[in-house]
Amino acid sequence: MSESTEVTKEELSMIAFEIIAYSGDARSKLLEAVKQAKNKNMEQCEVLISEAKQCLTDAHNAQTKMIVAEARGENIDVGFLTVHAQDHLMTTLLLQDIIGNLLDIYR
């Protein structure tokens, strides 16, 4: 973040793109994990689940940058891109929960 007490639009955009990219990668890995489970390749399934969790951790860390900045009193201008990033993250977290339960059936 910049030295000033206001997060720049460019900084917010970059953080939002980080969240979108990491969440998108996690989503792809989660869906591929289900395919691997269907094919009874549980070892590869578990690798993909682990990779997806790391992607979600990275997305969460990016999200935390925004939360911390706002908690410090920095002006966070929430635009459509930020909302889109948050939507990506939350739907992927939900997908992770659902797929976790689904994979219990395959195990």
Tab-separated table of N, CA and C in Angstrom:
chain	number	residue	atom	x	y	z
A	1	MET	N	0.837	-1.173	0.000
A	1	MET	CA	0.000	0.000	0.000
A	1	MET	C	0.888	1.244	0.000
A	2	SER	N	0.353	2.292	-0.493
A	2	SER	CA	1.118	3.534	-0.575
A	2	SER	C	1.291	4.141	0.813
A	3	GLU	N	2.201	5.118	0.899
A	3	GLU	CA	2.504	5.775	2.165
A	3	GLU	C	1.339	6.620	2.683
A	4	SER	N	0.510	7.147	1.789
A	4	SER	CA	-0.594	8.009	2.211
A	4	SER	C	-1.669	7.182	2.907
A	5	THR	N	-2.645	7.883	3.497
A	5	THR	CA	-3.719	7.176	4.190
A	5	THR	C	-4.851	6.795	3.252
A	6	GLU	N	-4.639	6.977	1.969
A	6	GLU	CA	-5.665	6.584	1.014
A	6	GLU	C	-5.084	5.554	0.056
A	7	VAL	N	-5.755	4.436	-0.039
A	7	VAL	CA	-5.338	3.390	-0.959
A	7	VAL	C	-5.688	3.851	-2.365
A	8	THR	N	-4.730	3.759	-3.265
A	8	THR	CA	-4.997	4.219	-4.627
A	8	THR	C	-5.907	3.236	-5.358
A	9	LYS	N	-6.545	3.753	-6.383
A	9	LYS	CA	-7.420	2.916	-7.204
A	9	LYS	C	-6.621	1.781	-7.845
A	10	GLU	N	-5.395	2.077	-8.248
A	10	GLU	CA	-4.537	1.058	-8.860
A	10	GLU	C	-4.215	-0.056	-7.863
A	11	GLU	N	-3.929	0.325	-6.616
A	11	GLU	CA	-3.642	-0.681	-5.584
A	11	GLU	C	-4.858	-1.568	-5.331
A	12	LEU	N	-6.020	-0.948	-5.249
A	12	LEU	CA	-7.246	-1.729	-5.051
A	12	LEU	C	-7.492	-2.671	-6.220
A	13	SER	N	-7.262	-2.187	-7.422
A	13	SER	CA	-7.454	-3.026	-8.605
A	13	SER	C	-6.513	-4.218	-8.586
A	14	MET	N	-5.260	-3.990	-8.235
A	14	MET	CA	-4.289	-5.084	-8.197
A	14	MET	C	-4.664	-6.120	-7.133
A	15	ILE	N	-5.107	-5.659	-5.986
A	15	ILE	CA	-5.534	-6.586	-4.934
A	15	ILE	C	-6.754	-7.368	-5.403
A	16	ALA	N	-7.696	-6.685	-6.020
A	16	ALA	CA	-8.898	-7.360	-6.522
A	16	ALA	C	-8.532	-8.414	-7.562
A	17	PHE	N	-7.609	-8.083	-8.455
A	17	PHE	CA	-7.183	-9.061	-9.463
A	17	PHE	C	-6.479	-10.257	-8.823
A	18	GLU	N	-5.724	-10.011	-7.754
A	18	GLU	CA	-5.099	-11.123	-7.020
A	18	GLU	C	-6.171	-12.066	-6.481
A	19	ILE	N	-7.174	-11.490	-5.852
A	19	ILE	CA	-8.256	-12.293	-5.273
A	19	ILE	C	-8.966	-13.089	-6.363
A	20	ILE	N	-9.275	-12.437	-7.469
A	20	ILE	CA	-9.969	-13.107	-8.574
A	20	ILE	C	-9.114	-14.243	-9.130
A	21	ALA	N	-7.834	-13.989	-9.346
A	21	ALA	CA	-6.948	-15.006	-9.929
A	21	ALA	C	-6.795	-16.207	-9.000
A	22	TYR	N	-6.495	-15.951	-7.736
A	22	TYR	CA	-6.317	-17.062	-6.792
A	22	TYR	C	-7.616	-17.842	-6.604
A	23	SER	N	-8.727	-17.132	-6.508
A	23	SER	CA	-10.019	-17.807	-6.345
A	23	SER	C	-10.364	-18.632	-7.577
A	24	GLY	N	-10.093	-18.083	-8.748
A	24	GLY	CA	-10.354	-18.814	-9.988
A	24	GLY	C	-9.516	-20.074	-10.093
A	25	ASP	N	-8.244	-19.972	-9.710
A	25	ASP	CA	-7.382	-21.156	-9.711
A	25	ASP	C	-7.907	-22.207	-8.734
A	26	ALA	N	-8.314	-21.754	-7.560
A	26	ALA	CA	-8.847	-22.687	-6.562
A	26	ALA	C	-10.103	-23.374	-7.079
A	27	ARG	N	-10.974	-22.611	-7.698
A	27	ARG	CA	-12.214	-23.177	-8.247
A	27	ARG	C	-11.907	-24.261	-9.267
A	28	SER	N	-10.989	-23.985	-10.169
A	28	SER	CA	-10.616	-24.964	-11.196
A	28	SER	C	-10.048	-26.232	-10.568
A	29	LYS	N	-9.208	-26.072	-9.569
A	29	LYS	CA	-8.608	-27.226	-8.897
A	29	LYS	C	-9.662	-28.042	-8.146
A	30	LEU	N	-10.611	-27.368	-7.520
A	30	LEU	CA	-11.673	-28.077	-6.805
A	30	LEU	C	-12.534	-28.896	-7.760
A	31	LEU	N	-12.888	-28.309	-8.879
A	31	LEU	CA	-13.712	-29.029	-9.855
A	31	LEU	C	-12.941	-30.194	-10.477
A	32	GLU	N	-11.656	-30.007	-10.711
A	32	GLU	CA	-10.827	-31.103	-11.229
A	32	GLU	C	-10.688	-32.207	-10.178
A	33	ALA	N	-10.650	-31.836	-8.914
A	33	ALA	CA	-10.568	-32.835	-7.843
A	33	ALA	C	-11.783	-33.755	-7.863
A	34	VAL	N	-12.953	-33.200	-8.122
A	34	VAL	CA	-14.165	-34.024	-8.210
A	34	VAL	C	-14.049	-34.992	-9.385
A	35	LYS	N	-13.550	-34.515	-10.514
A	35	LYS	CA	-13.368	-35.402	-11.673
A	35	LYS	C	-12.412	-36.543	-11.333
A	36	GLN	N	-11.348	-36.214	-10.630
A	36	GLN	CA	-10.387	-37.251	-10.247
A	36	GLN	C	-11.021	-38.258	-9.287
A	37	ALA	N	-11.852	-37.774	-8.385
A	37	ALA	CA	-12.542	-38.675	-7.454
A	37	ALA	C	-13.499	-39.595	-8.207
A	38	LYS	N	-14.201	-39.056	-9.188
A	38	LYS	CA	-15.107	-39.879	-10.004
A	38	LYS	C	-14.347	-41.003	-10.700
A	39	ASN	N	-13.099	-40.710	-11.094
A	39	ASN	CA	-12.253	-41.702	-11.764
A	39	ASN	C	-11.461	-42.559	-10.772
A	40	LYS	N	-11.819	-42.429	-9.495
A	40	LYS	CA	-11.203	-43.196	-8.411
A	40	LYS	C	-9.700	-42.934	-8.265
A	41	ASN	N	-9.282	-41.754	-8.629
A	41	ASN	CA	-7.895	-41.338	-8.465
A	41	ASN	C	-7.822	-40.403	-7.253
A	42	MET	N	-7.962	-40.987	-6.080
A	42	MET	CA	-8.066	-40.188	-4.859
A	42	MET	C	-6.752	-39.502	-4.489
A	43	GLU	N	-5.631	-40.100	-4.866
A	43	GLU	CA	-4.349	-39.467	-4.562
A	43	GLU	C	-4.237	-38.116	-5.278
A	44	GLN	N	-4.552	-38.097	-6.568
A	44	GLN	CA	-4.519	-36.842	-7.331
A	44	GLN	C	-5.592	-35.880	-6.826
A	45	CYS	N	-6.723	-36.415	-6.446
A	45	CYS	CA	-7.801	-35.599	-5.884
A	45	CYS	C	-7.302	-34.841	-4.652
A	46	GLU	N	-6.627	-35.545	-3.762
A	46	GLU	CA	-6.128	-34.915	-2.531
A	46	GLU	C	-5.065	-33.860	-2.830
A	47	VAL	N	-4.224	-34.105	-3.831
A	47	VAL	CA	-3.221	-33.111	-4.236
A	47	VAL	C	-3.922	-31.834	-4.700
A	48	LEU	N	-4.950	-31.995	-5.525
A	48	LEU	CA	-5.687	-30.838	-6.035
A	48	LEU	C	-6.398	-30.080	-4.917
A	49	ILE	N	-6.960	-30.805	-3.970
A	49	ILE	CA	-7.617	-30.155	-2.826
A	49	ILE	C	-6.598	-29.330	-2.041
A	50	SER	N	-5.429	-29.894	-1.820
A	50	SER	CA	-4.377	-29.182	-1.098
A	50	SER	C	-3.939	-27.923	-1.853
A	51	GLU	N	-3.780	-28.042	-3.168
A	51	GLU	CA	-3.406	-26.881	-3.981
A	51	GLU	C	-4.504	-25.817	-3.951
A	52	ALA	N	-5.748	-26.242	-3.989
A	52	ALA	CA	-6.868	-25.295	-3.932
A	52	ALA	C	-6.872	-24.548	-2.601
A	53	LYS	N	-6.593	-25.270	-1.524
A	53	LYS	CA	-6.549	-24.621	-0.204
A	53	LYS	C	-5.466	-23.550	-0.164
A	54	GLN	N	-4.314	-23.829	-0.772
A	54	GLN	CA	-3.243	-22.830	-0.804
A	54	GLN	C	-3.667	-21.610	-1.619
A	55	CYS	N	-4.326	-21.837	-2.737
A	55	CYS	CA	-4.830	-20.718	-3.547
A	55	CYS	C	-5.810	-19.871	-2.743
A	56	LEU	N	-6.683	-20.528	-1.986
A	56	LEU	CA	-7.655	-19.790	-1.181
A	56	LEU	C	-6.972	-19.030	-0.049
A	57	THR	N	-5.917	-19.595	0.504
A	57	THR	CA	-5.143	-18.876	1.519
A	57	THR	C	-4.522	-17.622	0.911
A	58	ASP	N	-3.976	-17.755	-0.294
A	58	ASP	CA	-3.389	-16.596	-0.976
A	58	ASP	C	-4.450	-15.535	-1.275
A	59	ALA	N	-5.633	-15.969	-1.700
A	59	ALA	CA	-6.732	-15.032	-1.963
A	59	ALA	C	-7.152	-14.333	-0.675
A	60	HIS	N	-7.231	-15.098	0.396
A	60	HIS	CA	-7.617	-14.523	1.689
A	60	HIS	C	-6.573	-13.516	2.166
A	61	ASN	N	-5.306	-13.828	1.961
A	61	ASN	CA	-4.248	-12.889	2.348
A	61	ASN	C	-4.364	-11.576	1.579
A	62	ALA	N	-4.694	-11.660	0.301
A	62	ALA	CA	-4.893	-10.440	-0.490
A	62	ALA	C	-6.092	-9.659	0.044
A	63	GLN	N	-7.169	-10.369	0.345
A	63	GLN	CA	-8.370	-9.727	0.888
A	63	GLN	C	-8.044	-9.026	2.210
A	64	THR	N	-7.217	-9.663	3.017
A	64	THR	CA	-6.852	-9.111	4.318
A	64	THR	C	-6.144	-7.765	4.175
A	65	LYS	N	-5.395	-7.576	3.092
A	65	LYS	CA	-4.742	-6.278	2.855
A	65	LYS	C	-5.775	-5.154	2.829
A	66	MET	N	-6.894	-5.403	2.158
A	66	MET	CA	-7.951	-4.384	2.084
A	66	MET	C	-8.597	-4.163	3.444
A	67	ILE	N	-8.858	-5.251	4.140
A	67	ILE	CA	-9.521	-5.156	5.439
A	67	ILE	C	-8.646	-4.390	6.427
A	68	VAL	N	-7.356	-4.695	6.448
A	68	VAL	CA	-6.435	-4.013	7.357
A	68	VAL	C	-6.350	-2.527	7.017
A	69	ALA	N	-6.270	-2.216	5.735
A	69	ALA	CA	-6.202	-0.806	5.326
A	69	ALA	C	-7.439	-0.048	5.792
A	70	GLU	N	-8.599	-0.657	5.617
A	70	GLU	CA	-9.827	0.012	6.051
A	70	GLU	C	-9.874	0.141	7.568
A	71	ALA	N	-9.427	-0.890	8.276
A	71	ALA	CA	-9.414	-0.839	9.741
A	71	ALA	C	-8.484	0.259	10.254
A	72	ARG	N	-7.450	0.572	9.494
A	72	ARG	CA	-6.525	1.656	9.854
A	72	ARG	C	-7.098	3.032	9.553
A	73	GLY	N	-8.268	3.060	8.954
A	73	GLY	CA	-8.904	4.332	8.639
A	73	GLY	C	-8.610	4.833	7.242
A	74	GLU	N	-7.949	4.001	6.437
A	74	GLU	CA	-7.678	4.406	5.058
A	74	GLU	C	-8.974	4.383	4.265
A	75	ASN	N	-9.069	5.305	3.329
A	75	ASN	CA	-10.262	5.410	2.501
A	75	ASN	C	-10.228	4.320	1.434
A	76	ILE	N	-11.151	3.381	1.518
A	76	ILE	CA	-11.247	2.294	0.545
A	76	ILE	C	-12.461	2.562	-0.335
A	77	ASP	N	-12.194	2.844	-1.597
A	77	ASP	CA	-13.263	3.100	-2.554
A	77	ASP	C	-13.675	1.769	-3.173
A	78	VAL	N	-14.763	1.219	-2.681
A	78	VAL	CA	-15.215	-0.089	-3.147
A	78	VAL	C	-15.979	0.083	-4.452
A	79	GLY	N	-15.406	-0.467	-5.509
A	79	GLY	CA	-16.042	-0.419	-6.818
A	79	GLY	C	-16.489	-1.803	-7.240
A	80	PHE	N	-16.973	-1.883	-8.464
A	80	PHE	CA	-17.496	-3.147	-8.976
A	80	PHE	C	-16.429	-4.233	-9.003
A	81	LEU	N	-15.194	-3.878	-9.327
A	81	LEU	CA	-14.118	-4.870	-9.384
A	81	LEU	C	-13.874	-5.502	-8.013
A	82	THR	N	-13.909	-4.690	-6.977
A	82	THR	CA	-13.731	-5.203	-5.622
A	82	THR	C	-14.886	-6.114	-5.230
A	83	VAL	N	-16.088	-5.725	-5.578
A	83	VAL	CA	-17.267	-6.562	-5.297
A	83	VAL	C	-17.162	-7.879	-6.057
A	84	HIS	N	-16.740	-7.808	-7.301
A	84	HIS	CA	-16.566	-9.003	-8.129
A	84	HIS	C	-15.525	-9.943	-7.503
A	85	ALA	N	-14.436	-9.383	-7.018
A	85	ALA	CA	-13.397	-10.188	-6.373
A	85	ALA	C	-13.939	-10.876	-5.126
A	86	GLN	N	-14.666	-10.130	-4.320
A	86	GLN	CA	-15.249	-10.701	-3.102
A	86	GLN	C	-16.232	-11.813	-3.451
A	87	ASP	N	-17.018	-11.603	-4.495
A	87	ASP	CA	-17.972	-12.612	-4.940
A	87	ASP	C	-17.246	-13.887	-5.373
A	88	HIS	N	-16.171	-13.727	-6.133
A	88	HIS	CA	-15.376	-14.887	-6.556
A	88	HIS	C	-14.873	-15.671	-5.348
A	89	LEU	N	-14.321	-14.955	-4.385
A	89	LEU	CA	-13.758	-15.616	-3.209
A	89	LEU	C	-14.830	-16.345	-2.418
A	90	MET	N	-15.931	-15.677	-2.152
A	90	MET	CA	-16.972	-16.291	-1.321
A	90	MET	C	-17.626	-17.486	-2.009
A	91	THR	N	-17.864	-17.403	-3.312
A	91	THR	CA	-18.477	-18.549	-3.992
A	91	THR	C	-17.502	-19.724	-4.058
A	92	THR	N	-16.221	-19.441	-4.171
A	92	THR	CA	-15.239	-20.529	-4.186
A	92	THR	C	-15.111	-21.156	-2.805
A	93	LEU	N	-15.191	-20.358	-1.761
A	93	LEU	CA	-15.184	-20.920	-0.407
A	93	LEU	C	-16.402	-21.817	-0.187
A	94	LEU	N	-17.543	-21.384	-0.693
A	94	LEU	CA	-18.748	-22.209	-0.598
A	94	LEU	C	-18.574	-23.502	-1.393
A	95	LEU	N	-18.014	-23.390	-2.589
A	95	LEU	CA	-17.760	-24.569	-3.413
A	95	LEU	C	-16.828	-25.540	-2.689
A	96	GLN	N	-15.824	-25.007	-2.016
A	96	GLN	CA	-14.902	-25.854	-1.257
A	96	GLN	C	-15.658	-26.653	-0.189
A	97	ASP	N	-16.556	-26.012	0.516
A	97	ASP	CA	-17.346	-26.703	1.539
A	97	ASP	C	-18.215	-27.794	0.925
A	98	ILE	N	-18.887	-27.469	-0.162
A	98	ILE	CA	-19.778	-28.434	-0.818
A	98	ILE	C	-18.978	-29.613	-1.358
A	99	ILE	N	-17.866	-29.325	-2.030
A	99	ILE	CA	-17.049	-30.399	-2.594
A	99	ILE	C	-16.433	-31.254	-1.495
A	100	GLY	N	-16.076	-30.646	-0.388
A	100	GLY	CA	-15.567	-31.429	0.746
A	100	GLY	C	-16.567	-32.478	1.187
A	101	ASN	N	-17.828	-32.091	1.272
A	101	ASN	CA	-18.875	-33.047	1.645
A	101	ASN	C	-19.101	-34.083	0.552
A	102	LEU	N	-19.065	-33.656	-0.691
A	102	LEU	CA	-19.236	-34.584	-1.807
A	102	LEU	C	-18.114	-35.622	-1.838
A	103	LEU	N	-16.901	-35.178	-1.596
A	103	LEU	CA	-15.768	-36.103	-1.630
A	103	LEU	C	-15.828	-37.130	-0.507
A	104	ASP	N	-16.473	-36.777	0.588
A	104	ASP	CA	-16.671	-37.767	1.659
A	104	ASP	C	-17.435	-38.977	1.138
A	105	ILE	N	-18.337	-38.762	0.206
A	105	ILE	CA	-19.104	-39.862	-0.391
A	105	ILE	C	-18.181	-40.747	-1.224
A	106	TYR	N	-17.283	-40.117	-1.991
A	106	TYR	CA	-16.356	-40.884	-2.829
A	106	TYR	C	-15.322	-41.642	-2.003
A	107	ARG	N	-14.990	-41.111	-0.844
A	107	ARG	CA	-13.992	-41.770	0.011
A	107	ARG	C	-14.634	-42.966	0.656
